[in-house]
Coordinates of C-alpha atoms in Angstrom, one line a residue:
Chain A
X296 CA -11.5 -14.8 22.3
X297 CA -11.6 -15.4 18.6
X298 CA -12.1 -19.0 17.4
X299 CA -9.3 -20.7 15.2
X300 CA -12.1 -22.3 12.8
X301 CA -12.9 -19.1 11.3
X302 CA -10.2 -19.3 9.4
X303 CA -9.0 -21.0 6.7
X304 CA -6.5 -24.0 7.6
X305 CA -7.4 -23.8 11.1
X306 CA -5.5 -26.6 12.1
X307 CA -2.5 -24.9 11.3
X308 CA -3.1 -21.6 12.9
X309 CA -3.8 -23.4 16.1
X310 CA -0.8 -24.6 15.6
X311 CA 1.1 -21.8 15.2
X312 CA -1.1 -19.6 17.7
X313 CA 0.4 -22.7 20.2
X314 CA 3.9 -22.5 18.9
X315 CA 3.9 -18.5 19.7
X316 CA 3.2 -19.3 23.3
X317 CA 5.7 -21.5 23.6
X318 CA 8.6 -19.2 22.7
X319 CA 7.2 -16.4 24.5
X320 CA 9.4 -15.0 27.3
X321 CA 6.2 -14.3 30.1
X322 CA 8.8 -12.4 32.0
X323 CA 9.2 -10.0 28.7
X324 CA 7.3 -7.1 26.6
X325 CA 7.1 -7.5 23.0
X326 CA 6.9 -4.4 20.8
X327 CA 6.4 -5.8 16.8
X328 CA 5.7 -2.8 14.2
X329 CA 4.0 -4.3 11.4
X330 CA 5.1 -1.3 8.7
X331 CA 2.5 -1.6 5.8
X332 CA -1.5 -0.7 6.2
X333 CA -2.1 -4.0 4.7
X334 CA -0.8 -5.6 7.7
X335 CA -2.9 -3.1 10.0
X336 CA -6.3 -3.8 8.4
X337 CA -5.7 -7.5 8.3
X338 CA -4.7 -7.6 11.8
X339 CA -7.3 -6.0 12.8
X340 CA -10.0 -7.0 10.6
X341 CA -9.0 -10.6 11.5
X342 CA -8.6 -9.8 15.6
X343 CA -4.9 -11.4 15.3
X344 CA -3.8 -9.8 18.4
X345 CA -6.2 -12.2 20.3
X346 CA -4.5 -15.1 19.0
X347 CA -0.9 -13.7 20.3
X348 CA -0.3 -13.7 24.1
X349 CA -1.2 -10.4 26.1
X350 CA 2.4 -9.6 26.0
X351 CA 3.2 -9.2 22.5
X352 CA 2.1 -5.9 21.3
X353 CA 1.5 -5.3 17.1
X354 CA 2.8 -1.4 16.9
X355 CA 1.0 0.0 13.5
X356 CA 3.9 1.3 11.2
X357 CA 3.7 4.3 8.8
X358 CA 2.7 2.2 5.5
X359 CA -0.2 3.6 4.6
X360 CA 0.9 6.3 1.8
X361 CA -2.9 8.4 2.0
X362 CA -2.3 8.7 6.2
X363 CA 1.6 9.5 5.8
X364 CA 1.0 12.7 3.0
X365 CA 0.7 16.0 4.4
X366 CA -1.9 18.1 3.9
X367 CA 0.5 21.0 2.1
X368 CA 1.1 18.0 -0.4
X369 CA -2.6 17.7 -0.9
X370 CA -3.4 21.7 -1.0
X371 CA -0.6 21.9 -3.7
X372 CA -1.9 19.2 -5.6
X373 CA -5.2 21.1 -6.1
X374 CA -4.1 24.1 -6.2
X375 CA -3.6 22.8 -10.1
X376 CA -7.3 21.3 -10.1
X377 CA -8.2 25.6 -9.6
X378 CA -7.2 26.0 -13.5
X379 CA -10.0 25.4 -16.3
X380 CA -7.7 23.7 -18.7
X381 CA -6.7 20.8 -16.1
X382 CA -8.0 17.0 -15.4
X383 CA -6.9 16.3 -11.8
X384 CA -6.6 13.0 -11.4
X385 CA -5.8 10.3 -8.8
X386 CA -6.2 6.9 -7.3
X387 CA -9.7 6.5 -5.6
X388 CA -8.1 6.6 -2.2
X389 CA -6.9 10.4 -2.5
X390 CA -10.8 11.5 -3.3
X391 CA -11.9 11.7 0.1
X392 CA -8.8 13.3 1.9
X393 CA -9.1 16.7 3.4
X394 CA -6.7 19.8 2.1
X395 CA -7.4 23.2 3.3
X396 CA -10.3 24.2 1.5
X397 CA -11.9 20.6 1.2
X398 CA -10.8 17.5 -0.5
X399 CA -10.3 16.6 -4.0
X400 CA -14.1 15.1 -4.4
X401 CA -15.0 18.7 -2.8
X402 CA -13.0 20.5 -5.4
X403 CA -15.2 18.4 -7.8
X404 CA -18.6 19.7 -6.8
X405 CA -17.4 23.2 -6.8
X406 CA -16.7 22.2 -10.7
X407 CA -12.9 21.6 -11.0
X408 CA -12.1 18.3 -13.3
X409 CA -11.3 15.9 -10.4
X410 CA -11.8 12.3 -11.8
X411 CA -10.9 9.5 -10.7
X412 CA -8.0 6.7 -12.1
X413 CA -7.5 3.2 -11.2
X414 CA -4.0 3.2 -13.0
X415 CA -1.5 5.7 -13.6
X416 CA -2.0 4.4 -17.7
X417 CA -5.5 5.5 -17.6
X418 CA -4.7 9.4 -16.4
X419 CA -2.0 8.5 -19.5
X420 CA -5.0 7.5 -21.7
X421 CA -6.8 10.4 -20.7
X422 CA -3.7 13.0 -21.9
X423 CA -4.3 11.3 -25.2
X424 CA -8.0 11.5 -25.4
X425 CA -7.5 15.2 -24.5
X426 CA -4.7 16.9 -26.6
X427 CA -6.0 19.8 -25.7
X428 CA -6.3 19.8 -21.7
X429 CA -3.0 19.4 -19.9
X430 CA -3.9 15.7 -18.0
X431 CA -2.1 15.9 -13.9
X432 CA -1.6 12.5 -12.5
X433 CA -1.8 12.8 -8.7
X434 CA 1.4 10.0 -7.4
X435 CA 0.8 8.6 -4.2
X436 CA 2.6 5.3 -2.7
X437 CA 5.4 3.4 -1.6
X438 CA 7.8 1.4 -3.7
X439 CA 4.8 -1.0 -4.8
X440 CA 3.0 1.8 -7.1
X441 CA 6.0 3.8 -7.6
X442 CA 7.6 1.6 -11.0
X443 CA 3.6 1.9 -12.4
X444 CA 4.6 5.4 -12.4
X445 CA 7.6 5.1 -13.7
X446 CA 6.7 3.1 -16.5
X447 CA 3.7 5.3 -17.3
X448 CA 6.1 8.3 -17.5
X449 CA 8.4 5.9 -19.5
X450 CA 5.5 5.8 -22.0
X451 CA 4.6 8.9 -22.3
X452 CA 8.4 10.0 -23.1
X453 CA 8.2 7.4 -26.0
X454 CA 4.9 8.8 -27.6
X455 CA 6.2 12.1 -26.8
X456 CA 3.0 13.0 -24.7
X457 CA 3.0 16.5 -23.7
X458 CA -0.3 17.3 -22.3
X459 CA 0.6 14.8 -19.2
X460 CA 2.3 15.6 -16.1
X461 CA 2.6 13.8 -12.9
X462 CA 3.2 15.2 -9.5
X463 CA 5.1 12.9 -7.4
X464 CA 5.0 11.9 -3.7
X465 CA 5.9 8.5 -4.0
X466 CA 8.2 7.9 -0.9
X467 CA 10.3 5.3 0.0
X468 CA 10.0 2.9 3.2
X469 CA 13.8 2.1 4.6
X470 CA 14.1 6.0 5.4
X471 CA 10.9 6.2 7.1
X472 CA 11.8 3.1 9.1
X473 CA 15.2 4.4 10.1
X474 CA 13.4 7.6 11.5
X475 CA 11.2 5.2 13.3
X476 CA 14.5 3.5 14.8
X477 CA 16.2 7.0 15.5
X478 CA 13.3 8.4 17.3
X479 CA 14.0 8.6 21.3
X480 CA 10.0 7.5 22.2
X481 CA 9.9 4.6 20.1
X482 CA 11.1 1.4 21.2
X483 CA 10.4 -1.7 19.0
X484 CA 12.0 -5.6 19.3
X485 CA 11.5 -6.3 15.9
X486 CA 9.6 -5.6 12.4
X487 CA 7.2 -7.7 10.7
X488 CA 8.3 -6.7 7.0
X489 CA 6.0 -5.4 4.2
X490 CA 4.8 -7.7 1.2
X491 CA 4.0 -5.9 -1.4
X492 CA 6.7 -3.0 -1.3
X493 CA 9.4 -6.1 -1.1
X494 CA 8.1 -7.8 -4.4
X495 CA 10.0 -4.5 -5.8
X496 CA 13.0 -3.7 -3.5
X497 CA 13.3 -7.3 -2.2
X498 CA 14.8 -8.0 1.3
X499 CA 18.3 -6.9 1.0
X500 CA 17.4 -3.3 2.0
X501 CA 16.3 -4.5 5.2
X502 CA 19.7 -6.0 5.7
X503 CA 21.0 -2.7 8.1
X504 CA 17.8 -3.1 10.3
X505 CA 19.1 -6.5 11.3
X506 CA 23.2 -6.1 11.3
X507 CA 23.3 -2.2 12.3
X508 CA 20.5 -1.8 14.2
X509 CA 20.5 -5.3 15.9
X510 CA 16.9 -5.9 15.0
X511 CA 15.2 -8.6 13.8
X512 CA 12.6 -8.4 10.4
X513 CA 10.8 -11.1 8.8
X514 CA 9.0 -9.9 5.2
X515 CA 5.1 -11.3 6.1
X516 CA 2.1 -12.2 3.8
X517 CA -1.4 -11.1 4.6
X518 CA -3.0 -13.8 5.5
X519 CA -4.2 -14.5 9.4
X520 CA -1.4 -17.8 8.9
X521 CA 1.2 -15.6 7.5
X522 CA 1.7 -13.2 10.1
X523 CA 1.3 -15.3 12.5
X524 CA 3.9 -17.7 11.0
X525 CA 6.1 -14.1 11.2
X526 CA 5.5 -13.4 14.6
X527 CA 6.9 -16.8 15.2
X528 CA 9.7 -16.8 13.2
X529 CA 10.5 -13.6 15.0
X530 CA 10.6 -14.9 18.4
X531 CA 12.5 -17.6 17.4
X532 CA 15.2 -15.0 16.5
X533 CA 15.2 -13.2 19.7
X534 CA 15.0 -16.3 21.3
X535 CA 18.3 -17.3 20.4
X536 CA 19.8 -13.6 20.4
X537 CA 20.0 -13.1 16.5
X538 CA 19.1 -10.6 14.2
X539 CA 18.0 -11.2 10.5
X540 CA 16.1 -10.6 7.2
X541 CA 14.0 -13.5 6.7
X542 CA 11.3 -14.1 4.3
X543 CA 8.2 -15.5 5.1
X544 CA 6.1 -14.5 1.7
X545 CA 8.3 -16.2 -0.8
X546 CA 5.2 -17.3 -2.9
X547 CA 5.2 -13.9 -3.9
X548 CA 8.4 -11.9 -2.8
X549 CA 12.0 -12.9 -4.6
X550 CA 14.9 -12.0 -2.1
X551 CA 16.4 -9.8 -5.0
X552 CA 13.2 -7.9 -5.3
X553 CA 11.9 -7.5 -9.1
X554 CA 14.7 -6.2 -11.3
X555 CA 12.3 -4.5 -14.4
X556 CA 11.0 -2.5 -11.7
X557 CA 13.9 -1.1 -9.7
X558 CA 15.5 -0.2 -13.1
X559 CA 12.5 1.6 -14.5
X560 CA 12.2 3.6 -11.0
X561 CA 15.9 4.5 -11.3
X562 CA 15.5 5.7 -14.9
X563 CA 12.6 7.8 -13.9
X564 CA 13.1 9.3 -10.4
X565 CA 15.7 10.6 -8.1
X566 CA 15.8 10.9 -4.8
X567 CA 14.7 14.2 -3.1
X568 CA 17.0 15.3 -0.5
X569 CA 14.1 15.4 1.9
X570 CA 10.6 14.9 2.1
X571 CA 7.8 15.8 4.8
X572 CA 5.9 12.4 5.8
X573 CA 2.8 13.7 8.2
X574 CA 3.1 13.5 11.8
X575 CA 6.9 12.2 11.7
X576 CA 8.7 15.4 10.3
X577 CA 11.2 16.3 7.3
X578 CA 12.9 13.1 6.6
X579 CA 16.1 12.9 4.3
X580 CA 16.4 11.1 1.1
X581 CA 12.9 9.5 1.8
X582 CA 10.7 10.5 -2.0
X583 CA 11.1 10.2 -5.2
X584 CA 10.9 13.3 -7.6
X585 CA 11.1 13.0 -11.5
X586 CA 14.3 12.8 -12.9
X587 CA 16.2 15.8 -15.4
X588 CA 15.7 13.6 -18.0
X589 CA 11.5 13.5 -16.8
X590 CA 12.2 17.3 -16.3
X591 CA 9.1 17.8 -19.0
X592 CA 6.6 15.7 -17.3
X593 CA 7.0 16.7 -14.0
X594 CA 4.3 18.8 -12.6
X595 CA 6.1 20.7 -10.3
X596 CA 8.0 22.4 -12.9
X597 CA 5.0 22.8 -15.3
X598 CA 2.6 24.7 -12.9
X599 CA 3.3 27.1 -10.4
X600 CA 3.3 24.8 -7.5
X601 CA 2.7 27.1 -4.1
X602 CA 4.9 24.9 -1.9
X603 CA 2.4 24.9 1.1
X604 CA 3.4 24.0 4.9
X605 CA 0.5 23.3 7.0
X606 CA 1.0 22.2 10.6
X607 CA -1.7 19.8 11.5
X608 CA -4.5 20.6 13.5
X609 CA -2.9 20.8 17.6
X610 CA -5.5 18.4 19.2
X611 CA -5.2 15.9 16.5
X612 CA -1.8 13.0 17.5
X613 CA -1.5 11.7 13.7
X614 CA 2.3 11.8 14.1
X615 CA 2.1 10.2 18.1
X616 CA -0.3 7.1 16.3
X617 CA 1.7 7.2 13.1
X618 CA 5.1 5.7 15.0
X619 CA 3.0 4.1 17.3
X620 CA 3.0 6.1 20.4
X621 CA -0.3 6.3 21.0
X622 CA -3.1 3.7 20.3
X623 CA -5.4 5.2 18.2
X624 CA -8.4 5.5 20.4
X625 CA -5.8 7.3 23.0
X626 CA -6.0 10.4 20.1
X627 CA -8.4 12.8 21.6
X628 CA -9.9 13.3 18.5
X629 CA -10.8 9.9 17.9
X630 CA -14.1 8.7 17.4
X631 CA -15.3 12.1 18.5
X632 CA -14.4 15.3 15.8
X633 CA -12.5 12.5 14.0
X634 CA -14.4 9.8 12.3
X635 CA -14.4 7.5 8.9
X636 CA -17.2 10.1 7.7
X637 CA -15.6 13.3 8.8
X638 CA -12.3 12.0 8.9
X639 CA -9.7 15.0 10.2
X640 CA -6.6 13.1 10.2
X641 CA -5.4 10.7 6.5
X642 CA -5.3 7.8 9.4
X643 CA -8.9 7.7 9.5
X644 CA -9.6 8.0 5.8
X645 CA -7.5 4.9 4.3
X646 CA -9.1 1.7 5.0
X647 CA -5.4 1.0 5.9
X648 CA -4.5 3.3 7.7
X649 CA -4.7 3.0 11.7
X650 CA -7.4 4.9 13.0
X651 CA -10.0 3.9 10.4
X652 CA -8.7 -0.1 11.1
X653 CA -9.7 0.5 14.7
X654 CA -12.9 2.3 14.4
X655 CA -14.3 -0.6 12.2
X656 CA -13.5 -3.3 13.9
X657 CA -13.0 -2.7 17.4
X658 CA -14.2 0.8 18.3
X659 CA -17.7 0.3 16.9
X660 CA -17.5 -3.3 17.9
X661 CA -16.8 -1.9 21.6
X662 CA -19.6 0.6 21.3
X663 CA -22.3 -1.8 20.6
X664 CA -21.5 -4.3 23.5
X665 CA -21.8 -0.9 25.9
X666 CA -25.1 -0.7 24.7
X667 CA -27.3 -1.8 27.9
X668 CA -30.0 -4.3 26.8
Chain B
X13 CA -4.1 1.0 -1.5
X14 CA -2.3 -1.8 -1.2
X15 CA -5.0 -4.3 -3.0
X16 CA -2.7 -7.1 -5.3
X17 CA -5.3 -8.5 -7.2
X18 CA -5.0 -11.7 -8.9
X19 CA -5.9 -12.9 -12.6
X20 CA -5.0 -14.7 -15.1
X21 CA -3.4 -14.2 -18.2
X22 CA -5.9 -15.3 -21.5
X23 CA -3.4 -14.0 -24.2
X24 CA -0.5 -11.7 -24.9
X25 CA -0.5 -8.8 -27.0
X26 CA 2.1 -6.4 -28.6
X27 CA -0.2 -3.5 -28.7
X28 CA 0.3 -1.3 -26.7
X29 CA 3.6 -3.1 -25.8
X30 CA 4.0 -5.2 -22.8
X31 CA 0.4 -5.9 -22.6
X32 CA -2.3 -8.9 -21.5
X33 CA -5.5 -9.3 -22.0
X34 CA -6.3 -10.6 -17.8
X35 CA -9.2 -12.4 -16.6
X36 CA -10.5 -11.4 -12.6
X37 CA -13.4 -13.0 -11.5
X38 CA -15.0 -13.1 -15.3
X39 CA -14.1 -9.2 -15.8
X40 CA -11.6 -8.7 -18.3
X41 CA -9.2 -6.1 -18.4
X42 CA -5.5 -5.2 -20.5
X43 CA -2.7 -5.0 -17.9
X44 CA 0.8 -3.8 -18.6
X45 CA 3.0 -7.0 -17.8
X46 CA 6.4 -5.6 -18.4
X47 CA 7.5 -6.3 -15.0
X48 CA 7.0 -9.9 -15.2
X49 CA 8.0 -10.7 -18.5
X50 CA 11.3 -11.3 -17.3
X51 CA 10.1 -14.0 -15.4
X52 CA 8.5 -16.1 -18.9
X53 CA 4.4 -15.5 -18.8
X54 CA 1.8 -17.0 -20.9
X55 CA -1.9 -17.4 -21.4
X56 CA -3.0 -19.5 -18.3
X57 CA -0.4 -17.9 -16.0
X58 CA -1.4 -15.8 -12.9
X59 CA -0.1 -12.8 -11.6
X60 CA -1.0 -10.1 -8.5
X61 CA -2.8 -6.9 -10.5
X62 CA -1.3 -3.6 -8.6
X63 CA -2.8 -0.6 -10.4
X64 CA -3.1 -1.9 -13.6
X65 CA 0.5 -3.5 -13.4
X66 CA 1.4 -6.7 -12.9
X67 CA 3.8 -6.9 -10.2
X68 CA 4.3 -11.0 -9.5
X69 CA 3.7 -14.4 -11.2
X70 CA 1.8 -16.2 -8.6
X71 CA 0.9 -20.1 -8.5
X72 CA -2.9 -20.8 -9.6
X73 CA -3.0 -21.8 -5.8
X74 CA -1.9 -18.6 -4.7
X75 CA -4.1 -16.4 -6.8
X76 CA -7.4 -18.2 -5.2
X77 CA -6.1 -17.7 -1.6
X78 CA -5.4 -14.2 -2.4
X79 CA -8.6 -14.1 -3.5
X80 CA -10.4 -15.2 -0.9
X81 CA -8.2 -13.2 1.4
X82 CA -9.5 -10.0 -0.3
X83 CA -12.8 -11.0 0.2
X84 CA -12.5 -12.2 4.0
X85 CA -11.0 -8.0 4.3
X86 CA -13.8 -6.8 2.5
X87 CA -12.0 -5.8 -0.2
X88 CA -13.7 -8.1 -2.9
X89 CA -15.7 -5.2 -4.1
X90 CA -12.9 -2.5 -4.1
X91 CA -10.9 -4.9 -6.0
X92 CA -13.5 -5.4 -8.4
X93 CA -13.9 -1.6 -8.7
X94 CA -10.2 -1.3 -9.7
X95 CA -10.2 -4.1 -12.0
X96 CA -13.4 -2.5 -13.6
X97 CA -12.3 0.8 -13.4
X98 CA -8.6 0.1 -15.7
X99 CA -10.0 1.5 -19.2
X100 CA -10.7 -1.0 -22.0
X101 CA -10.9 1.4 -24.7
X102 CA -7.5 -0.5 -26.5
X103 CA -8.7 -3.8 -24.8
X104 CA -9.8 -6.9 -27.5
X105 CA -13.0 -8.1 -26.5
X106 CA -13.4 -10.4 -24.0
X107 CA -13.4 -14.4 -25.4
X108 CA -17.1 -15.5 -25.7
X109 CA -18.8 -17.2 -22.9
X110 CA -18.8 -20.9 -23.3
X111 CA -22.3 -22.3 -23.6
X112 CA -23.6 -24.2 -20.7
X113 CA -24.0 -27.8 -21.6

């Protein structure tokens, strides 16, 4: 049992843990999908699930943009590291995640000009410090990174910057949760919302979820209080038989989302008419690629991208923990050929994503109390 | 991945365009604030840092919680890694320390 006064404000989160039992239906299952990673590691790294009654279960979502990336993506991406006259580069989180023939940090020690960026402007900073190499910004993430992108590219368009390119798997989250609500296995009761991609879109996308789909969503902060405060505000909802967006993180999240942003992702990308998001399949209209008007930037029409397909490995159940299917110990895999140092699956490499969440905090913890004394 | 970062804004700058000098935990950095300039910034404002972008002004409250929220994940160091790693080549240096008294 985890004790209230390790957290900050624990007064109210005794409250609220109190509150959550109280609308609780014992008679009733609970199936919540938190959809971003930075819900997943906080719930886990804070143990929130053993403030919530045994009968609400937190179902980890596919918002972890390393763990949803197939590996083709990643084996195309480097297949551009192979030439001399190219920086690879990418966001710290890519280095360690396998392709094919190793991952990008491998591809490094066997020579190739891998380096890392903490900012799509620095790979831009680099194409100007290096007129003479052709600069490849590696574009990973969900709605939250994807108008850094966009402005970056917006940039370089200006300056007329040539030598840079970006190659573009940003995807986009309302697809990805309406292939979670078509799928026949999955059955959830409600969606705890995700902060940081709704600073950008806002909570009006999430309106269908709640009228169409009869489902009630509630855009959460990280803190231990904030999703707590969600889970409540949730079974209030199905308590009294409704179904709507509400907004818990309005310290940081404005209902109509961040208008500078949406307008420089709409100048910059278009949809593609489908994308392949690891474990869960082709899904339509669910990633961005560069616009025509980007045309010139856009990696995969500068290089001769090979436009891999690779089918994960069979034992390994990314896709089953992705929708939340299967726990992620339940994997065979896990914690055996599959660990945070020889990670097979992207879940296991993202401090986000699912696998890797579990292994710190409760796989290892679980280990050591086995341990006879 | 998903690391908002907080800091606060010690001046504005026209060049490059849309740009702040930002303050995180003593490390000073030059963000791109286009995104929030709709919303009215100045020096002594605070916004969440996501990849070198500002993404949201935050209240000074706020941008402590988050901060001590990264560190109760862990992520104190990663997010100084980040914040560190954003290039100050084009960056002004950093306002001198203020003597101890």
């Amino acid at each position: 049992m985890k004790y209230v006064d390790e957290f900050r404000e624990p007064e109210l989160i005794a409250r609220t843990s109190e509150e959550i039992r109280r609308l609780v239906d014992p008679r009733r299952h609970y199936r919540f999908m938190e959809v971003c990673g930075g819900h997943t590691h906080a719930i886990y790294r804070f143990g929130l699930k053993d403030l919530l009654p045994p009968n609400i279960e937190l179902v980890h979502g596919p918002g972890c943009p390393v763990c949803v990336l197939p590996m083709g993506r990643i084996d195309d991406g480097l297949s551009m590291a192979a030439s001399s006259d190219v920086i690879f580069t990418a966001f710290g989180d890519m280095m360690r995640v396998p392709g094919t023939h190793g991952s990008p940090l491998e591809y490094k020690a066997r020579g190739a000009d891998v380096r890392i960026v903490y900012s799509p402007a620095d790979a831009l900073k680099l194409a100007r410090a290096n007129p003479d190499r052709q600069v490849m910004f590696f574009a990973i993430g969900f709605e939250t990174t994807a108008p850094s992108t966009a402005l970056t590219l917006m940039r370089a368009k200006a300056e007329r910057i040539r030598n840079f390119s970006v190659f573009s798997n940003h995807v986009t989250i309302i697809p990805a949760i309406r292939a979670i609500l078509d799928s026949p296995d999955m059955r959830i009761d409600a969606f705890i919302g995700p902060g940081h991609v709704s600073t950008v879109i806002g909570c009006r996308p999430y309106e269908w979820i709640a009228r169409h789909e009869g489902k009630p969503i509630v855009v959460s902060g990280f803190e231990p209080l904030d999703v707590l405060q969600s889970v409540a505000m949730l079974l209030v909802q199905l308590q009294r038989g409704e179904a709507k967006v509400e907004n818990q993180y309005r310290r940081v999240v404005p209902w109509e989302g961040n208008r500078a942003a949406l307008k420089a992702m709409a100048e910059v990308f278009t949809l593609r008419s489908y994308f392949e998001w690891r474990g869960m399949g082709f899904i339509s209209q669910s990633a961005l690629a560069l616009s025509e008007a980007y045309a010139e930037w856009d990696a995969e029409k500068r290089f001769q991208v090979p436009g891999i397909r690779v089918t994960d490995p069979k034992a390994a159940q990314c896709g089953e923990v992705l929708k939340g299917v299967l726990k992620p110990a339940q994997c065979k895999l896990f914690g055996k050929e599959c660990t945070p140092e020889r990670p097979i699956g992207a879940l296991m490499v993202s401090s986000e994503g699912s696998c890797a969440a579990y292994y710190q905090y409760e796989y290892r913890k679980s280990q050591l109390v086995s341990i006879p004394a | 991945m998903c690391l908002a970062i907080p800091g606060k804004i010690v001046s504005l700058a026209d060049d490059p365009a849309h740009s702040a000098l930002i303050e995180v935990a003593g490390v000073h950095r030059r963000v791109d604030v286009s995104l929030v300039e709709p919303d009215g910034i100045g020096p002594g404002d605070w916004v969440l840092i996501h990849v070198g972008f500002a993404m949201s002004k935050i209240r000074e409250q706020d941008a402590y919680e988050q901060m001590s929220m990264l560190k109760a994940l862990g992520e104190t160091e990663a997010a100084m890694q980040e914040v560190r790693g954003y290039s100050t080549d084009d960056a002004e240096p950093p306002p001198k320390e203020r003597s101890i008294p």
